[in-house]
Amino acid sequence: MRASSRTYELFEIARLILGKLERCVVVYKRREVPGEPSTPLFVSVPDGLPFPSEEEAIAHALEHAMGQLFTTETVEVEPPKGAFQFVNRCPITKDLLGPPNYHRYSQILQNHYNTRGIHMPFERYKASIEVVRDEEAVKAWVESMKTATRYTFKEECPGEVTVFDSPDEARSFLLRVFRDRIVRTMDTVRVAAKVVEAAGQTEAARAMHGMLDAQRRFPLDTANALRGRLRRENFHIFKRGAKGVTYVCAVRRRFRQVGQVFSDSINQLIEFLEKHPLIGVGELAPQMLGITPPAAPETHAAHPAGSDAASAEAAAPEPVAELSPEQKTALNRLALDLRWLVAEGYVAEYSDGRLFAHPMMEPERAGQSEGSRDGAEDHHGTGEETPPVDHGDSISAIEAPIDAPAAKSDEVAAVGESPLEVAGSGEAATADAVVSASETASDSSSETKSPDEPVAGAEPTEAETEKKSGDA
């Protein structure tokens, strides 16, 4: 946007942010229930993922923390002794779990359920286990029990046993001695959207996708969260017309003053753009100069050996007439004049290539605009026109926990029939959740407005946007 000085719709930028999860940070909080005391969220410390219950958080954290805190090695152990007539088998992974009368069967079953990502209630899974009455299957299970995985804690713990022969013993040790590395409670949780997505089918992921779907359809909350951030980067936000679409540009608009003098070529270009509003960049030279610039040469694949020469000649591009030196000079002059007008703010070049020349400022409004501009420079130091205060665009600020990573992109709220919701101002267009913004409410003033200009595009107006938000 800075290099091209092009003008983009605010909703277009919001949809660009929402297009990839790598650009989003999700903020969660517990859904408030009237008449009941508020309870915090339970956070898995290894990856920062929130859960409604402590049991879910612990199970998820232990699955990720075992490899970080323990070293594992395979050792030979004594196989189970006894006469086993059958063994149980997992209906999903087809792994042999052992006979139910084996003394470690319950631990093996629970560990298999926790580590294999089985998405069904434990009791239902337990009832679906298969029974295999096959001597070969029994022998295969006994053979697999001759080796075991030994877990050794990586840190020194005086007075504690740090070598364990089963994952359950290692988990019990972590919860007893290092519980703060496994789970903690927080009122508000910030986590990268890609981390939520990588965790699979969790409550947090379901809530995040609910808000993403809603925002991609109508990104009002994300657009509001972007306003202050764009202003801090010295982008200029304005509306086209009194109730038009909101636009963002790296260059502040400039309106021509009465008596202002330009070169002849620039005056001719401005007059043409005023007579042909919203003309495309590619149509400018043919319609204004009557010159069609040569198209960029296309790269054609080499013809295979032995191909028909006639078909090769038919596929060759038609020769393009060479431009005269005068035509080349005229095209170059037009490109330079257009680039100067766009870079100085007299002409807006929209993201789809349409051009619009800002109208001449009336003398009365020109004096008011200069006074407003001077006040803006004194107050903000950016030289942007001071916009009127509009508290309808204000949004609450959400501060991240001290130990949470700073967000590098706008936060995406999570919604849905979920015990988790996103912290915000309570004015969202979707149920019980809004996108939070890292800027304060003082950053959220309304946009500067220009004289009425032709409105193009089917994007909803800001007035309609605010009305939809209020109705919701």
Short mmCIF file of C-alpha atoms in Angstrom, two decimals:
data_model
loop_
_atom_site.label_atom_id
_atom_site.label_comp_id
_atom_site.label_asym_id
_atom_site.label_seq_id
_atom_site.Cartn_x
_atom_site.Cartn_y
_atom_site.Cartn_z
CA MET A 1 0.00 0.00 0.00
CA ARG A 2 2.87 2.42 0.74
CA ALA A 3 4.77 1.61 -2.46
CA SER A 4 1.79 1.87 -4.80
CA SER A 5 -0.19 4.60 -2.93
CA ARG A 6 -3.34 2.70 -3.88
CA THR A 7 -6.60 3.10 -1.97
CA TYR A 8 -8.25 0.02 -0.46
CA GLU A 9 -11.62 -0.56 1.14
CA LEU A 10 -11.36 -1.16 4.88
CA PHE A 11 -13.53 -4.28 4.56
CA GLU A 12 -11.21 -5.54 1.81
CA ILE A 13 -8.23 -5.27 4.17
CA ALA A 14 -10.22 -6.97 6.94
CA ARG A 15 -11.03 -9.91 4.68
CA LEU A 16 -7.37 -10.12 3.70
CA ILE A 17 -6.42 -10.43 7.38
CA LEU A 18 -9.08 -13.08 7.92
CA GLY A 19 -7.98 -15.03 4.87
CA LYS A 20 -5.21 -16.94 6.66
CA LEU A 21 -5.00 -18.17 10.24
CA GLU A 22 -1.31 -17.16 10.42
CA ARG A 23 -2.47 -13.53 10.48
CA CYS A 24 -4.84 -13.94 13.43
CA VAL A 25 -4.66 -14.08 17.22
CA VAL A 26 -7.66 -15.34 19.18
CA VAL A 27 -8.72 -13.91 22.55
CA TYR A 28 -10.91 -16.11 24.77
CA LYS A 29 -12.80 -15.55 27.99
CA ARG A 30 -15.39 -17.52 29.93
CA ARG A 31 -18.99 -16.96 28.88
CA GLU A 32 -20.79 -15.18 31.70
CA VAL A 33 -23.93 -16.81 33.09
CA PRO A 34 -26.31 -14.46 34.97
CA GLY A 35 -26.65 -15.35 38.64
CA GLU A 36 -23.58 -17.59 38.73
CA PRO A 37 -20.07 -16.68 39.90
CA SER A 38 -17.48 -16.27 37.17
CA THR A 39 -14.91 -19.02 36.80
CA PRO A 40 -11.55 -18.77 35.00
CA LEU A 41 -10.38 -20.74 32.01
CA PHE A 42 -7.95 -23.64 32.36
CA VAL A 43 -4.90 -23.21 30.13
CA SER A 44 -2.53 -25.87 28.87
CA VAL A 45 0.87 -24.32 29.64
CA PRO A 46 2.94 -26.02 26.88
CA ASP A 47 0.96 -24.43 24.03
CA GLY A 48 -1.30 -21.88 25.78
CA LEU A 49 -4.58 -23.46 24.60
CA PRO A 50 -7.68 -22.75 26.78
CA PHE A 51 -10.15 -25.41 27.92
CA PRO A 52 -13.48 -25.22 29.80
CA SER A 53 -12.46 -27.90 32.35
CA GLU A 54 -9.26 -28.69 34.21
CA GLU A 55 -9.36 -32.37 33.20
CA GLU A 56 -9.31 -31.50 29.48
CA ALA A 57 -6.48 -29.03 29.97
CA ILE A 58 -4.37 -31.53 31.93
CA ALA A 59 -4.91 -34.33 29.40
CA HIS A 60 -3.94 -32.06 26.51
CA ALA A 61 -0.94 -30.55 28.34
CA LEU A 62 0.48 -33.91 29.39
CA GLU A 63 0.27 -35.16 25.83
CA HIS A 64 2.48 -32.24 24.71
CA ALA A 65 4.72 -31.95 27.79
CA MET A 66 5.99 -35.51 28.00
CA GLY A 67 8.42 -35.08 25.12
CA GLN A 68 9.60 -31.71 26.44
CA LEU A 69 10.26 -32.75 30.05
CA PHE A 70 11.26 -36.43 29.77
CA THR A 71 13.80 -38.46 27.83
CA THR A 72 12.59 -41.90 26.75
CA GLU A 73 14.40 -45.13 26.10
CA THR A 74 13.27 -48.66 25.27
CA VAL A 75 14.37 -51.33 27.77
CA GLU A 76 13.76 -55.08 28.05
CA VAL A 77 11.48 -56.25 30.86
CA GLU A 78 9.99 -59.52 32.04
CA PRO A 79 6.93 -60.49 29.93
CA PRO A 80 3.57 -61.16 31.63
CA LYS A 81 3.22 -64.64 33.09
CA GLY A 82 0.06 -66.69 33.09
CA ALA A 83 -2.42 -68.42 30.80
CA PHE A 84 -4.33 -65.92 28.71
CA GLN A 85 -7.20 -67.20 26.58
CA PHE A 86 -7.89 -63.97 24.64
CA VAL A 87 -6.81 -60.34 24.32
CA ASN A 88 -8.71 -57.12 23.72
CA ARG A 89 -8.07 -55.01 20.65
CA CYS A 90 -8.70 -51.34 19.85
CA PRO A 91 -11.50 -51.06 17.25
CA ILE A 92 -9.92 -47.90 15.74
CA THR A 93 -6.14 -48.47 15.65
CA LYS A 94 -6.31 -52.31 15.80
CA ASP A 95 -3.59 -52.32 18.50
CA LEU A 96 -3.60 -55.21 20.98
CA LEU A 97 -4.40 -53.92 24.48
CA GLY A 98 -4.08 -57.16 26.44
CA PRO A 99 -6.42 -59.37 28.45
CA PRO A 100 -8.69 -57.60 30.95
CA ASN A 101 -7.40 -59.79 33.83
CA TYR A 102 -3.85 -58.43 33.38
CA HIS A 103 -2.99 -56.21 36.37
CA ARG A 104 -1.87 -53.26 34.19
CA TYR A 105 -4.75 -53.49 31.70
CA SER A 106 -6.58 -50.39 33.03
CA GLN A 107 -3.42 -48.26 32.77
CA ILE A 108 -2.70 -49.51 29.24
CA LEU A 109 -6.28 -48.83 28.14
CA GLN A 110 -6.35 -45.31 29.59
CA ASN A 111 -2.94 -44.44 28.15
CA HIS A 112 -3.95 -45.71 24.71
CA TYR A 113 -7.13 -43.62 24.82
CA ASN A 114 -5.25 -40.45 25.87
CA THR A 115 -2.39 -40.67 23.38
CA ARG A 116 -4.08 -41.88 20.19
CA GLY A 117 -6.46 -38.95 19.71
CA ILE A 118 -9.67 -40.97 19.99
CA HIS A 119 -12.59 -38.55 19.66
CA MET A 120 -15.40 -40.31 21.52
CA PRO A 121 -16.41 -40.57 25.19
CA PHE A 122 -14.25 -43.00 27.15
CA GLU A 123 -17.15 -45.17 28.29
CA ARG A 124 -18.42 -45.49 24.74
CA TYR A 125 -14.93 -46.35 23.52
CA LYS A 126 -14.51 -48.91 26.30
CA ALA A 127 -17.76 -50.62 25.32
CA SER A 128 -16.65 -50.88 21.67
CA ILE A 129 -13.38 -52.76 22.38
CA GLU A 130 -13.02 -55.99 20.38
CA VAL A 131 -12.24 -59.42 21.89
CA VAL A 132 -9.78 -61.59 19.90
CA ARG A 133 -9.78 -65.29 20.80
CA ASP A 134 -6.73 -66.27 18.79
CA GLU A 135 -3.60 -67.96 20.13
CA GLU A 136 -1.40 -66.10 17.64
CA ALA A 137 -2.80 -62.76 18.82
CA VAL A 138 -2.10 -63.69 22.45
CA LYS A 139 1.49 -64.63 21.61
CA ALA A 140 1.96 -61.38 19.68
CA TRP A 141 0.77 -59.37 22.68
CA VAL A 142 3.08 -61.24 25.08
CA GLU A 143 5.99 -60.64 22.73
CA SER A 144 5.23 -56.90 22.59
CA MET A 145 5.26 -56.73 26.39
CA LYS A 146 8.92 -57.84 26.55
CA THR A 147 9.97 -54.23 25.94
CA ALA A 148 8.86 -51.11 27.76
CA THR A 149 9.46 -47.37 27.51
CA ARG A 150 11.34 -45.83 30.42
CA TYR A 151 10.80 -42.14 31.21
CA THR A 152 13.57 -40.07 32.82
CA PHE A 153 12.93 -36.51 33.97
CA LYS A 154 15.41 -34.10 32.39
CA GLU A 155 15.96 -31.92 35.48
CA GLU A 156 17.45 -32.74 38.84
CA CYS A 157 14.97 -33.10 41.68
CA PRO A 158 16.67 -33.84 45.03
CA GLY A 159 14.67 -36.28 47.09
CA GLU A 160 12.41 -37.33 44.20
CA VAL A 161 12.40 -40.44 42.01
CA THR A 162 12.82 -39.23 38.44
CA VAL A 163 12.86 -42.55 36.51
CA PHE A 164 9.53 -44.18 35.68
CA ASP A 165 8.56 -47.35 33.87
CA SER A 166 5.11 -46.21 32.74
CA PRO A 167 3.67 -42.98 31.39
CA ASP A 168 1.06 -42.90 34.15
CA GLU A 169 3.77 -42.76 36.81
CA ALA A 170 5.50 -39.94 34.91
CA ARG A 171 2.25 -37.98 34.63
CA SER A 172 1.50 -38.40 38.32
CA PHE A 173 4.98 -37.09 39.13
CA LEU A 174 4.45 -33.99 36.98
CA LEU A 175 1.07 -33.18 38.50
CA ARG A 176 2.41 -33.62 42.02
CA VAL A 177 5.70 -31.73 41.71
CA PHE A 178 5.44 -29.47 38.66
CA ARG A 179 1.74 -28.76 38.31
CA ASP A 180 2.39 -25.11 37.40
CA ARG A 181 4.14 -26.31 34.20
CA ILE A 182 1.09 -28.28 33.15
CA VAL A 183 -2.01 -26.19 33.81
CA ARG A 184 -2.90 -22.75 35.10
CA THR A 185 -6.02 -20.60 35.36
CA MET A 186 -6.57 -17.29 33.55
CA ASP A 187 -9.54 -14.99 33.00
CA THR A 188 -8.50 -13.96 29.46
CA VAL A 189 -6.36 -16.05 27.12
CA ARG A 190 -4.56 -14.93 23.96
CA VAL A 191 -3.29 -17.60 21.60
CA ALA A 192 -2.25 -17.71 17.94
CA ALA A 193 -4.99 -19.02 15.65
CA LYS A 194 -2.63 -21.51 14.02
CA VAL A 195 -1.96 -23.08 17.46
CA VAL A 196 -5.71 -23.51 17.99
CA GLU A 197 -6.07 -25.08 14.56
CA ALA A 198 -3.17 -27.49 15.14
CA ALA A 199 -4.78 -28.80 18.35
CA GLY A 200 -7.59 -30.47 16.38
CA GLN A 201 -11.24 -30.70 17.32
CA THR A 202 -11.31 -28.74 20.58
CA GLU A 203 -13.89 -26.40 22.04
CA ALA A 204 -11.55 -23.49 21.34
CA ALA A 205 -11.20 -24.47 17.66
CA ARG A 206 -14.96 -24.80 17.21
CA ALA A 207 -15.56 -21.37 18.72
CA MET A 208 -12.79 -19.80 16.61
CA HIS A 209 -14.18 -21.16 13.35
CA GLY A 210 -17.65 -19.92 14.30
CA MET A 211 -16.39 -16.37 14.60
CA LEU A 212 -14.18 -16.67 11.50
CA ASP A 213 -17.15 -17.73 9.38
CA ALA A 214 -19.24 -14.83 10.69
CA GLN A 215 -16.47 -12.27 10.18
CA ARG A 216 -15.64 -13.45 6.68
CA ARG A 217 -19.26 -12.87 5.72
CA PHE A 218 -19.43 -9.39 7.30
CA PRO A 219 -16.12 -8.26 8.88
CA LEU A 220 -17.46 -5.30 10.87
CA ASP A 221 -15.66 -6.14 14.13
CA THR A 222 -12.36 -6.89 12.42
CA ALA A 223 -12.59 -3.64 10.44
CA ASN A 224 -13.21 -1.67 13.64
CA ALA A 225 -10.22 -3.34 15.28
CA LEU A 226 -8.04 -2.37 12.30
CA ARG A 227 -8.82 1.36 12.41
CA GLY A 228 -6.57 2.35 15.28
CA ARG A 229 -3.77 0.09 14.16
CA LEU A 230 -3.78 1.58 10.67
CA ARG A 231 -3.81 5.11 12.08
CA ARG A 232 -0.79 4.37 14.24
CA GLU A 233 1.00 3.29 11.06
CA ASN A 234 0.13 6.71 9.57
CA PHE A 235 -2.43 5.41 7.11
CA HIS A 236 -5.32 7.76 6.36
CA ILE A 237 -8.93 6.60 6.67
CA PHE A 238 -11.82 8.40 4.98
CA LYS A 239 -15.34 7.88 3.69
CA ARG A 240 -16.51 8.45 0.14
CA GLY A 241 -19.47 10.75 0.46
CA ALA A 242 -21.50 11.45 3.58
CA LYS A 243 -22.58 7.80 4.04
CA GLY A 244 -20.23 5.96 1.72
CA VAL A 245 -17.73 3.16 2.03
CA THR A 246 -14.67 3.51 4.27
CA TYR A 247 -11.31 3.57 2.47
CA VAL A 248 -7.66 3.44 3.59
CA CYS A 249 -4.66 4.94 1.83
CA ALA A 250 -1.02 5.66 2.69
CA VAL A 251 -1.35 9.14 1.14
CA ARG A 252 -3.57 11.86 2.59
CA ARG A 253 -6.10 13.18 0.08
CA ARG A 254 -5.50 16.65 -1.28
CA PHE A 255 -8.18 18.83 -2.83
CA ARG A 256 -7.28 21.37 -5.46
CA GLN A 257 -7.72 24.99 -4.46
CA VAL A 258 -9.23 27.75 -6.54
CA GLY A 259 -6.44 29.38 -8.52
CA GLN A 260 -4.01 26.51 -8.03
CA VAL A 261 -1.75 26.11 -11.08
CA PHE A 262 -0.60 22.82 -12.64
CA SER A 263 1.25 22.04 -15.83
CA ASP A 264 -0.76 21.73 -19.04
CA SER A 265 -0.40 17.94 -19.21
CA ILE A 266 -1.57 17.50 -15.60
CA ASN A 267 -4.52 19.86 -16.15
CA GLN A 268 -5.56 17.86 -19.20
CA LEU A 269 -5.32 14.59 -17.23
CA ILE A 270 -7.40 15.98 -14.34
CA GLU A 271 -10.08 17.30 -16.71
CA PHE A 272 -10.25 13.91 -18.46
CA LEU A 273 -10.58 12.05 -15.15
CA GLU A 274 -13.37 14.42 -14.04
CA LYS A 275 -15.26 13.70 -17.27
CA HIS A 276 -14.63 9.94 -16.95
CA PRO A 277 -14.89 9.08 -13.22
CA LEU A 278 -13.76 5.62 -12.12
CA ILE A 279 -12.06 4.85 -15.42
CA GLY A 280 -9.58 1.97 -15.31
CA VAL A 281 -5.85 2.53 -15.58
CA GLY A 282 -5.66 0.24 -18.61
CA GLU A 283 -8.36 2.29 -20.42
CA LEU A 284 -6.75 5.67 -19.79
CA ALA A 285 -4.19 5.75 -22.63
CA PRO A 286 -6.50 4.36 -25.35
CA GLN A 287 -9.35 6.77 -24.50
CA MET A 288 -7.33 9.89 -23.69
CA LEU A 289 -4.45 9.60 -26.17
CA GLY A 290 -5.85 7.13 -28.68
CA ILE A 291 -2.76 4.97 -28.16
CA THR A 292 -2.91 1.30 -27.22
CA PRO A 293 0.26 0.34 -25.31
CA PRO A 294 1.84 -2.91 -26.51
CA ALA A 295 1.01 -5.91 -24.34
CA ALA A 296 3.78 -7.58 -22.41
CA PRO A 297 5.32 -10.46 -24.40
CA GLU A 298 4.02 -13.88 -23.38
CA THR A 299 6.33 -16.80 -22.81
CA HIS A 300 5.39 -19.75 -25.04
CA ALA A 301 6.59 -23.30 -24.44
CA ALA A 302 8.90 -24.72 -27.07
CA HIS A 303 7.22 -26.92 -29.66
CA PRO A 304 8.16 -30.61 -29.41
CA ALA A 305 10.36 -32.11 -32.08
CA GLY A 306 8.47 -33.29 -35.15
CA SER A 307 5.42 -31.09 -34.56
CA ASP A 308 3.56 -29.66 -37.53
CA ALA A 309 5.16 -26.41 -38.71
CA ALA A 310 1.79 -25.03 -39.81
CA SER A 311 0.28 -25.44 -36.35
CA ALA A 312 3.39 -23.83 -34.85
CA GLU A 313 2.96 -20.79 -37.09
CA ALA A 314 -0.75 -20.61 -36.23
CA ALA A 315 0.06 -20.58 -32.53
CA ALA A 316 2.64 -17.79 -32.88
CA PRO A 317 1.47 -14.34 -31.63
CA GLU A 318 0.52 -11.71 -34.14
CA PRO A 319 3.13 -8.99 -34.65
CA VAL A 320 2.47 -5.76 -32.72
CA ALA A 321 2.83 -2.44 -34.46
CA GLU A 322 5.86 -0.53 -33.20
CA LEU A 323 5.06 2.77 -31.46
CA SER A 324 6.53 5.95 -32.82
CA PRO A 325 8.90 8.04 -30.64
CA GLU A 326 6.15 10.65 -30.18
CA GLN A 327 3.71 8.01 -28.95
CA LYS A 328 6.27 6.59 -26.54
CA THR A 329 6.93 10.08 -25.20
CA ALA A 330 3.20 10.72 -24.74
CA LEU A 331 2.70 7.43 -22.88
CA ASN A 332 5.68 8.10 -20.65
CA ARG A 333 4.42 11.62 -19.89
CA LEU A 334 0.96 10.26 -19.04
CA ALA A 335 2.41 7.60 -16.70
CA LEU A 336 4.58 10.16 -14.90
CA ASP A 337 1.73 12.65 -14.49
CA LEU A 338 -0.63 9.96 -13.20
CA ARG A 339 1.94 8.63 -10.74
CA TRP A 340 2.59 12.15 -9.42
CA LEU A 341 -1.12 12.88 -8.93
CA VAL A 342 -1.64 9.59 -7.10
CA ALA A 343 1.44 9.99 -4.91
CA GLU A 344 0.45 13.57 -3.99
CA GLY A 345 -3.13 12.59 -3.17
CA TYR A 346 -4.99 14.54 -5.88
CA VAL A 347 -6.15 11.32 -7.57
CA ALA A 348 -7.22 8.06 -5.91
CA GLU A 349 -6.18 4.80 -7.56
CA TYR A 350 -8.32 2.04 -6.11
CA SER A 351 -7.22 -1.55 -5.62
CA ASP A 352 -9.03 -2.68 -8.79
CA GLY A 353 -7.27 -0.04 -10.93
CA ARG A 354 -10.12 2.53 -11.11
CA LEU A 355 -9.15 6.21 -10.96
CA PHE A 356 -10.98 9.12 -9.33
CA ALA A 357 -9.92 12.78 -9.26
CA HIS A 358 -10.85 14.43 -5.96
CA PRO A 359 -13.06 17.50 -6.59
CA MET A 360 -11.91 21.07 -6.19
CA MET A 361 -12.41 22.44 -2.70
CA GLU A 362 -14.83 25.33 -2.38
CA PRO A 363 -13.28 28.52 -0.92
CA GLU A 364 -15.40 28.40 2.25
CA ARG A 365 -14.65 24.77 2.92
CA ALA A 366 -11.02 25.24 1.95
CA GLY A 367 -10.54 27.72 4.80
CA GLN A 368 -12.22 25.38 7.29
CA SER A 369 -10.21 22.43 6.04
CA GLU A 370 -6.94 24.31 6.50
CA GLY A 371 -7.89 25.19 10.07
CA SER A 372 -8.81 21.59 10.79
CA ARG A 373 -5.62 20.40 9.17
CA ASP A 374 -3.52 22.73 11.32
CA GLY A 375 -5.29 21.51 14.43
CA ALA A 376 -4.69 17.92 13.44
CA GLU A 377 -0.97 18.53 13.00
CA ASP A 378 -0.77 20.13 16.43
CA HIS A 379 -2.73 17.35 18.11
CA HIS A 380 -1.63 14.19 16.31
CA GLY A 381 1.60 15.17 14.60
CA THR A 382 0.58 13.28 11.48
CA GLY A 383 -0.85 16.06 9.31
CA GLU A 384 -4.13 14.15 8.91
CA GLU A 385 -7.36 16.11 8.82
CA THR A 386 -9.01 16.10 12.21
CA PRO A 387 -12.11 13.91 11.94
CA PRO A 388 -15.27 14.60 13.94
CA VAL A 389 -15.63 12.45 17.04
CA ASP A 390 -17.92 9.49 16.52
CA HIS A 391 -18.22 7.25 19.56
CA GLY A 392 -20.03 4.64 17.53
CA ASP A 393 -16.68 3.44 16.18
CA SER A 394 -15.10 3.12 19.62
CA ILE A 395 -14.14 -0.32 20.86
CA SER A 396 -12.80 -1.50 24.16
CA ALA A 397 -9.14 -2.22 24.63
CA ILE A 398 -8.10 -5.73 25.61
CA GLU A 399 -4.74 -6.15 27.29
CA ALA A 400 -2.86 -9.42 27.01
CA PRO A 401 -1.64 -11.27 30.09
CA ILE A 402 1.91 -10.41 31.07
CA ASP A 403 3.27 -13.72 29.92
CA ALA A 404 1.27 -13.87 26.70
CA PRO A 405 2.97 -13.16 23.36
CA ALA A 406 2.20 -9.82 21.77
CA ALA A 407 -0.23 -9.98 18.88
CA LYS A 408 1.21 -9.20 15.47
CA SER A 409 -2.11 -9.23 13.67
CA ASP A 410 -5.69 -8.42 14.50
CA GLU A 411 -7.46 -10.73 16.89
CA VAL A 412 -10.30 -12.88 15.65
CA ALA A 413 -13.14 -13.47 18.04
CA ALA A 414 -14.68 -16.86 18.69
CA VAL A 415 -18.43 -17.38 18.85
CA GLY A 416 -20.97 -20.16 18.97
CA GLU A 417 -22.78 -22.21 21.53
CA SER A 418 -19.65 -22.49 23.58
CA PRO A 419 -18.58 -21.84 27.17
CA LEU A 420 -15.70 -19.83 25.69
CA GLU A 421 -16.14 -16.38 24.19
CA VAL A 422 -13.96 -13.51 23.12
CA ALA A 423 -13.31 -10.48 25.29
CA GLY A 424 -14.67 -7.25 23.82
CA SER A 425 -16.97 -4.29 24.08
CA GLY A 426 -20.28 -6.17 23.89
CA GLU A 427 -21.35 -4.35 20.71
CA ALA A 428 -20.63 -7.11 18.23
CA ALA A 429 -22.80 -8.02 15.28
CA THR A 430 -22.53 -11.69 16.27
CA ALA A 431 -23.79 -13.40 19.39
CA ASP A 432 -22.02 -12.78 22.70
CA ALA A 433 -18.59 -12.05 21.27
CA VAL A 434 -16.62 -9.33 19.53
CA VAL A 435 -13.20 -8.96 18.06
CA SER A 436 -10.91 -7.34 20.58
CA ALA A 437 -8.49 -4.62 19.60
CA SER A 438 -5.10 -3.83 21.01
CA GLU A 439 -5.71 -0.13 20.51
CA THR A 440 -7.52 2.03 23.08
CA ALA A 441 -10.93 3.55 22.54
CA SER A 442 -9.29 6.94 22.01
CA ASP A 443 -7.81 5.63 18.75
CA SER A 444 -11.28 4.88 17.38
CA SER A 445 -12.49 8.23 16.08
CA SER A 446 -14.58 8.43 12.93
CA GLU A 447 -13.16 8.97 9.49
CA THR A 448 -12.72 12.26 7.68
CA LYS A 449 -15.42 13.00 5.17
CA SER A 450 -15.02 14.59 1.77
CA PRO A 451 -17.52 16.36 -0.46
CA ASP A 452 -19.97 14.01 -2.10
CA GLU A 453 -18.35 11.76 -4.66
CA PRO A 454 -19.81 8.99 -6.81
CA VAL A 455 -20.00 5.79 -4.80
CA ALA A 456 -18.95 2.61 -6.58
CA GLY A 457 -18.99 -0.98 -5.36
CA ALA A 458 -21.62 -3.03 -3.60
CA GLU A 459 -20.07 -2.83 -0.12
CA PRO A 460 -22.58 -1.90 2.65
CA THR A 461 -22.49 1.71 3.79
CA GLU A 462 -21.21 2.61 7.25
CA ALA A 463 -24.69 3.71 8.31
CA GLU A 464 -26.11 0.34 7.28
CA THR A 465 -23.20 -1.34 9.03
CA GLU A 466 -23.85 0.48 12.31
CA LYS A 467 -27.59 -0.20 12.05
CA LYS A 468 -27.00 -3.94 11.49
CA SER A 469 -24.66 -3.99 14.45
CA GLY A 470 -27.20 -2.23 16.69
CA ASP A 471 -30.01 -4.53 15.58
CA ALA A 472 -27.90 -7.57 16.35
#
